[in-house]
Amino acid sequence: MIKLCYYMEDIVINHRLIVDAQIFERFPEYQALIVYAEGIRNFPSTAESEALLRAAEQACRATLTSDTLLQHPHINAWREAYRLFGANPKKYPSSIEALLRRTLKGQDLPSINGLVDLYNAVSLKYLLPAGGEDLDTLVSDLHLTYAQGNEPFVTMQDGQEQAIYPEAGEVIWADTAGVTCRRWNWRQGRRTQLTEGTQAAYFVLDRLAPYPSETLLAAGEELKAHLLRWFPACTITIEVLQKV
């Protein structure tokens, strides 16, 4: 595993994201583009952030249908990856497949806040899983790893926060306090969610072959450009985690 930094400012990030070697052993072509953003201030959804989301939805509807989605090579790559670690992709779709399913049914995605609108728009535009979380809520480095099954994952059930646990062998993002995202990119937890008070964030853009690495980098550059326009004084660090 290496960290390739192709854009880095002079900042100190207390906790970083790491892909464990076991993940690369099974998924050697996996790449994770990580965008760290500090000196920001998240905000409620605006006309601009919602317009980004709606434009991405319309572009998807113009080129895809619910039927062609199932044959798309980038979607199928994630389906196969989920099967390899024991998850049923029909029951637990990757985040990009879940977004596309909803979008192609004609349903608009909800506007949550500026940063969530942004990463959802990038995810749809580039047809890749993308997510973001609050960097300040991490208590250690964050690892993409296989679950032991005893790591708590805080979610909402029946209107209340509740800790549940992943299945052993499930691919998770976790720090020493517990799971932040289950089944690779299927569902994020509440502890690290982006809120309107978020002042530092990290974003994860996932790539599996045959998705072009160049397109992954382009998606990261677009995300960075929006962040710099919204927060001109912020500092951005981008890393690509991959096997060599």
Short mmCIF file of C-alpha atoms in Angstrom, two decimals:
data_model
loop_
_atom_site.label_atom_id
_atom_site.label_comp_id
_atom_site.label_asym_id
_atom_site.label_seq_id
_atom_site.Cartn_x
_atom_site.Cartn_y
_atom_site.Cartn_z
CA MET A 1 0.00 0.00 0.00
CA ILE A 2 1.26 3.46 -0.84
CA LYS A 3 -0.02 6.97 -0.59
CA LEU A 4 0.51 8.95 -3.77
CA CYS A 5 0.13 12.65 -3.10
CA TYR A 6 -0.36 14.59 -6.28
CA TYR A 7 -1.57 17.76 -4.58
CA MET A 8 -0.47 18.62 -1.09
CA GLU A 9 -0.32 21.77 0.97
CA ASP A 10 1.75 22.35 4.07
CA ILE A 11 -0.72 21.03 6.64
CA VAL A 12 -0.68 18.47 9.41
CA ILE A 13 -3.51 15.95 9.36
CA ASN A 14 -3.84 14.23 12.72
CA HIS A 15 -5.55 11.12 11.38
CA ARG A 16 -5.26 9.65 7.91
CA LEU A 17 -7.01 6.98 5.90
CA ILE A 18 -5.22 3.68 5.28
CA VAL A 19 -6.13 0.65 3.18
CA ASP A 20 -4.95 -2.54 4.87
CA ALA A 21 -2.76 -4.91 2.88
CA GLN A 22 -5.34 -7.71 3.08
CA ILE A 23 -7.78 -5.62 1.05
CA PHE A 24 -5.23 -5.10 -1.71
CA GLU A 25 -4.40 -8.82 -1.70
CA ARG A 26 -7.97 -9.67 -2.68
CA PHE A 27 -8.68 -6.50 -4.70
CA PRO A 28 -5.29 -5.58 -6.21
CA GLU A 29 -6.70 -3.04 -8.70
CA TYR A 30 -8.63 -1.08 -6.07
CA GLN A 31 -7.80 2.62 -5.73
CA ALA A 32 -9.12 5.06 -3.15
CA LEU A 33 -8.78 8.76 -3.87
CA ILE A 34 -8.88 10.63 -0.58
CA VAL A 35 -9.57 14.36 -0.38
CA TYR A 36 -8.82 16.06 2.94
CA ALA A 37 -10.27 19.56 3.37
CA GLU A 38 -9.46 21.79 6.34
CA GLY A 39 -10.47 25.36 7.08
CA ILE A 40 -13.98 24.90 5.72
CA ARG A 41 -17.40 25.59 7.18
CA ASN A 42 -20.21 23.41 5.93
CA PHE A 43 -23.54 25.05 5.24
CA PRO A 44 -27.20 24.21 4.64
CA SER A 45 -28.07 23.22 1.09
CA THR A 46 -28.21 26.19 -1.26
CA ALA A 47 -29.64 26.75 -4.72
CA GLU A 48 -26.13 26.15 -6.09
CA SER A 49 -25.47 22.89 -4.25
CA GLU A 50 -28.91 21.57 -5.14
CA ALA A 51 -28.43 22.58 -8.79
CA LEU A 52 -25.24 20.49 -8.92
CA LEU A 53 -27.20 17.51 -7.67
CA ARG A 54 -30.12 17.99 -10.05
CA ALA A 55 -27.82 18.41 -13.06
CA ALA A 56 -26.02 15.17 -12.21
CA GLU A 57 -29.35 13.37 -11.85
CA GLN A 58 -30.57 14.61 -15.23
CA ALA A 59 -27.34 13.54 -16.92
CA CYS A 60 -27.72 10.02 -15.52
CA ARG A 61 -31.33 9.79 -16.67
CA ALA A 62 -30.29 10.87 -20.16
CA THR A 63 -27.74 8.07 -20.55
CA LEU A 64 -28.89 5.20 -18.31
CA THR A 65 -32.03 3.23 -17.54
CA SER A 66 -32.83 0.83 -14.74
CA ASP A 67 -32.23 -2.02 -17.20
CA THR A 68 -28.91 -0.81 -18.62
CA LEU A 69 -27.69 -0.07 -15.09
CA LEU A 70 -27.53 -3.78 -14.37
CA GLN A 71 -25.19 -4.33 -17.32
CA HIS A 72 -22.91 -1.38 -16.61
CA PRO A 73 -19.32 -2.64 -16.13
CA HIS A 74 -18.55 -0.22 -13.31
CA ILE A 75 -21.65 -1.24 -11.37
CA ASN A 76 -20.99 -4.92 -12.01
CA ALA A 77 -17.44 -4.56 -10.69
CA TRP A 78 -18.82 -3.48 -7.33
CA ARG A 79 -21.43 -6.21 -7.35
CA GLU A 80 -18.70 -8.81 -7.82
CA ALA A 81 -16.54 -7.24 -5.10
CA TYR A 82 -19.44 -7.39 -2.66
CA ARG A 83 -19.99 -11.05 -3.46
CA LEU A 84 -16.32 -11.77 -2.80
CA PHE A 85 -16.56 -10.59 0.80
CA GLY A 86 -19.92 -12.26 1.38
CA ALA A 87 -22.42 -9.42 0.87
CA ASN A 88 -25.47 -9.84 -1.34
CA PRO A 89 -25.34 -6.86 -3.74
CA LYS A 90 -29.08 -7.05 -4.38
CA LYS A 91 -29.76 -6.51 -0.68
CA TYR A 92 -26.73 -4.33 -0.01
CA PRO A 93 -25.93 -2.33 -3.16
CA SER A 94 -22.82 -0.18 -3.40
CA SER A 95 -23.45 3.49 -2.72
CA ILE A 96 -23.32 4.43 -6.40
CA GLU A 97 -25.79 1.70 -7.36
CA ALA A 98 -28.16 2.83 -4.60
CA LEU A 99 -28.00 6.45 -5.82
CA LEU A 100 -28.57 5.41 -9.42
CA ARG A 101 -31.48 3.11 -8.59
CA ARG A 102 -33.28 5.99 -6.90
CA THR A 103 -32.36 8.53 -9.57
CA LEU A 104 -33.43 6.31 -12.47
CA LYS A 105 -36.83 5.80 -10.84
CA GLY A 106 -37.31 9.55 -11.24
CA GLN A 107 -36.81 10.33 -7.57
CA ASP A 108 -34.74 13.38 -6.66
CA LEU A 109 -32.07 12.80 -4.03
CA PRO A 110 -32.64 14.79 -0.85
CA SER A 111 -30.58 17.92 -0.31
CA ILE A 112 -28.82 17.35 3.02
CA ASN A 113 -26.20 20.10 3.24
CA GLY A 114 -23.63 21.64 0.93
CA LEU A 115 -20.90 19.01 1.30
CA VAL A 116 -23.25 16.03 1.04
CA ASP A 117 -24.91 17.55 -2.03
CA LEU A 118 -21.45 17.98 -3.55
CA TYR A 119 -20.17 14.45 -3.08
CA ASN A 120 -23.48 12.96 -4.23
CA ALA A 121 -23.32 15.09 -7.38
CA VAL A 122 -19.74 14.00 -8.06
CA SER A 123 -20.70 10.37 -7.43
CA LEU A 124 -23.52 10.52 -9.99
CA LYS A 125 -21.59 12.54 -12.56
CA TYR A 126 -18.61 10.19 -12.54
CA LEU A 127 -20.50 6.96 -11.77
CA LEU A 128 -18.33 5.97 -8.84
CA PRO A 129 -18.89 5.52 -5.10
CA ALA A 130 -18.15 8.73 -3.21
CA GLY A 131 -18.69 9.69 0.40
CA GLY A 132 -17.57 12.24 2.93
CA GLU A 133 -17.24 12.43 6.70
CA ASP A 134 -16.15 14.80 9.46
CA LEU A 135 -12.38 14.55 9.92
CA ASP A 136 -12.48 15.99 13.45
CA THR A 137 -14.62 13.10 14.71
CA LEU A 138 -11.94 10.47 14.06
CA VAL A 139 -10.07 9.26 17.13
CA SER A 140 -7.29 7.46 15.23
CA ASP A 141 -6.23 6.62 11.70
CA LEU A 142 -9.11 5.18 9.71
CA HIS A 143 -8.57 1.74 8.13
CA LEU A 144 -10.33 -0.02 5.30
CA THR A 145 -10.14 -3.54 6.63
CA TYR A 146 -11.98 -6.77 7.30
CA ALA A 147 -14.30 -6.70 10.32
CA GLN A 148 -13.70 -8.92 13.31
CA GLY A 149 -17.39 -8.55 14.14
CA ASN A 150 -17.01 -6.74 17.47
CA GLU A 151 -16.60 -3.18 16.16
CA PRO A 152 -19.58 -0.94 17.07
CA PHE A 153 -21.44 0.87 14.30
CA VAL A 154 -23.76 3.64 15.48
CA THR A 155 -26.89 4.02 13.38
CA MET A 156 -30.52 5.05 13.77
CA GLN A 157 -33.11 2.39 14.55
CA ASP A 158 -36.70 3.21 15.50
CA GLY A 159 -35.77 6.88 15.81
CA GLN A 160 -32.94 6.29 18.28
CA GLU A 161 -29.20 5.86 18.02
CA GLN A 162 -28.15 2.27 18.46
CA ALA A 163 -24.87 0.40 18.18
CA ILE A 164 -24.94 -2.67 15.96
CA TYR A 165 -22.06 -4.81 14.72
CA PRO A 166 -20.77 -5.84 11.30
CA GLU A 167 -20.46 -9.42 10.18
CA ALA A 168 -17.02 -10.98 10.54
CA GLY A 169 -15.17 -10.65 7.25
CA GLU A 170 -17.19 -7.66 6.10
CA VAL A 171 -15.19 -4.84 4.48
CA ILE A 172 -15.45 -1.80 6.74
CA TRP A 173 -13.87 1.58 7.39
CA ALA A 174 -13.06 1.76 11.11
CA ASP A 175 -11.00 3.67 13.64
CA THR A 176 -10.36 2.56 17.21
CA ALA A 177 -13.79 3.84 18.29
CA GLY A 178 -15.67 1.68 15.80
CA VAL A 179 -17.05 1.46 12.29
CA THR A 180 -17.64 4.59 10.24
CA CYS A 181 -18.87 2.88 7.06
CA ARG A 182 -20.18 -0.66 6.54
CA ARG A 183 -19.84 -2.94 3.53
CA TRP A 184 -17.09 -0.82 1.96
CA ASN A 185 -19.29 2.11 0.89
CA TRP A 186 -22.82 0.83 1.51
CA ARG A 187 -23.78 2.83 4.60
CA GLN A 188 -22.11 5.52 6.69
CA GLY A 189 -22.54 5.86 10.45
CA ARG A 190 -23.80 8.78 12.50
CA ARG A 191 -20.66 9.50 14.53
CA THR A 192 -18.68 10.86 11.59
CA GLN A 193 -21.48 12.28 9.45
CA LEU A 194 -21.05 15.69 7.85
CA THR A 195 -23.12 18.34 9.61
CA GLU A 196 -23.55 22.06 9.13
CA GLY A 197 -20.93 22.51 11.86
CA THR A 198 -18.24 20.50 10.05
CA GLN A 199 -14.97 22.44 9.70
CA ALA A 200 -12.71 19.65 8.43
CA ALA A 201 -13.72 16.78 6.18
CA TYR A 202 -12.40 13.83 4.24
CA PHE A 203 -13.92 12.42 1.08
CA VAL A 204 -13.42 8.91 -0.33
CA LEU A 205 -13.80 8.17 -4.05
CA ASP A 206 -13.63 4.44 -4.80
CA ARG A 207 -12.41 2.82 -8.01
CA LEU A 208 -12.35 -0.79 -9.20
CA ALA A 209 -11.26 -2.00 -12.65
CA PRO A 210 -12.31 -1.42 -15.40
CA TYR A 211 -13.02 2.13 -14.17
CA PRO A 212 -10.32 4.42 -15.67
CA SER A 213 -7.83 5.78 -13.15
CA GLU A 214 -7.74 9.03 -15.13
CA THR A 215 -11.46 9.51 -14.55
CA LEU A 216 -10.99 8.89 -10.83
CA LEU A 217 -8.40 11.69 -10.77
CA ALA A 218 -10.74 13.97 -12.74
CA ALA A 219 -13.50 13.39 -10.20
CA GLY A 220 -11.12 14.33 -7.40
CA GLU A 221 -10.08 17.49 -9.22
CA GLU A 222 -13.71 18.54 -9.67
CA LEU A 223 -14.44 17.97 -6.00
CA LYS A 224 -11.37 20.02 -5.09
CA ALA A 225 -12.38 22.85 -7.43
CA HIS A 226 -15.82 23.19 -5.83
CA LEU A 227 -14.30 23.17 -2.34
CA LEU A 228 -11.82 25.89 -3.25
CA ARG A 229 -14.54 28.01 -4.80
CA TRP A 230 -16.78 27.68 -1.76
CA PHE A 231 -13.96 27.99 0.78
CA PRO A 232 -11.13 30.03 -0.82
CA ALA A 233 -8.99 29.93 2.32
CA CYS A 234 -9.27 26.18 2.85
CA THR A 235 -6.41 23.74 2.48
CA ILE A 236 -6.79 20.63 0.35
CA THR A 237 -4.73 17.45 0.40
CA ILE A 238 -5.37 14.66 -2.11
CA GLU A 239 -3.93 11.16 -1.85
CA VAL A 240 -4.43 8.08 -3.98
CA LEU A 241 -4.16 4.82 -2.06
CA GLN A 242 -3.29 1.84 -4.23
CA LYS A 243 -1.22 -1.31 -4.42
CA VAL A 244 2.18 -1.23 -6.15
#
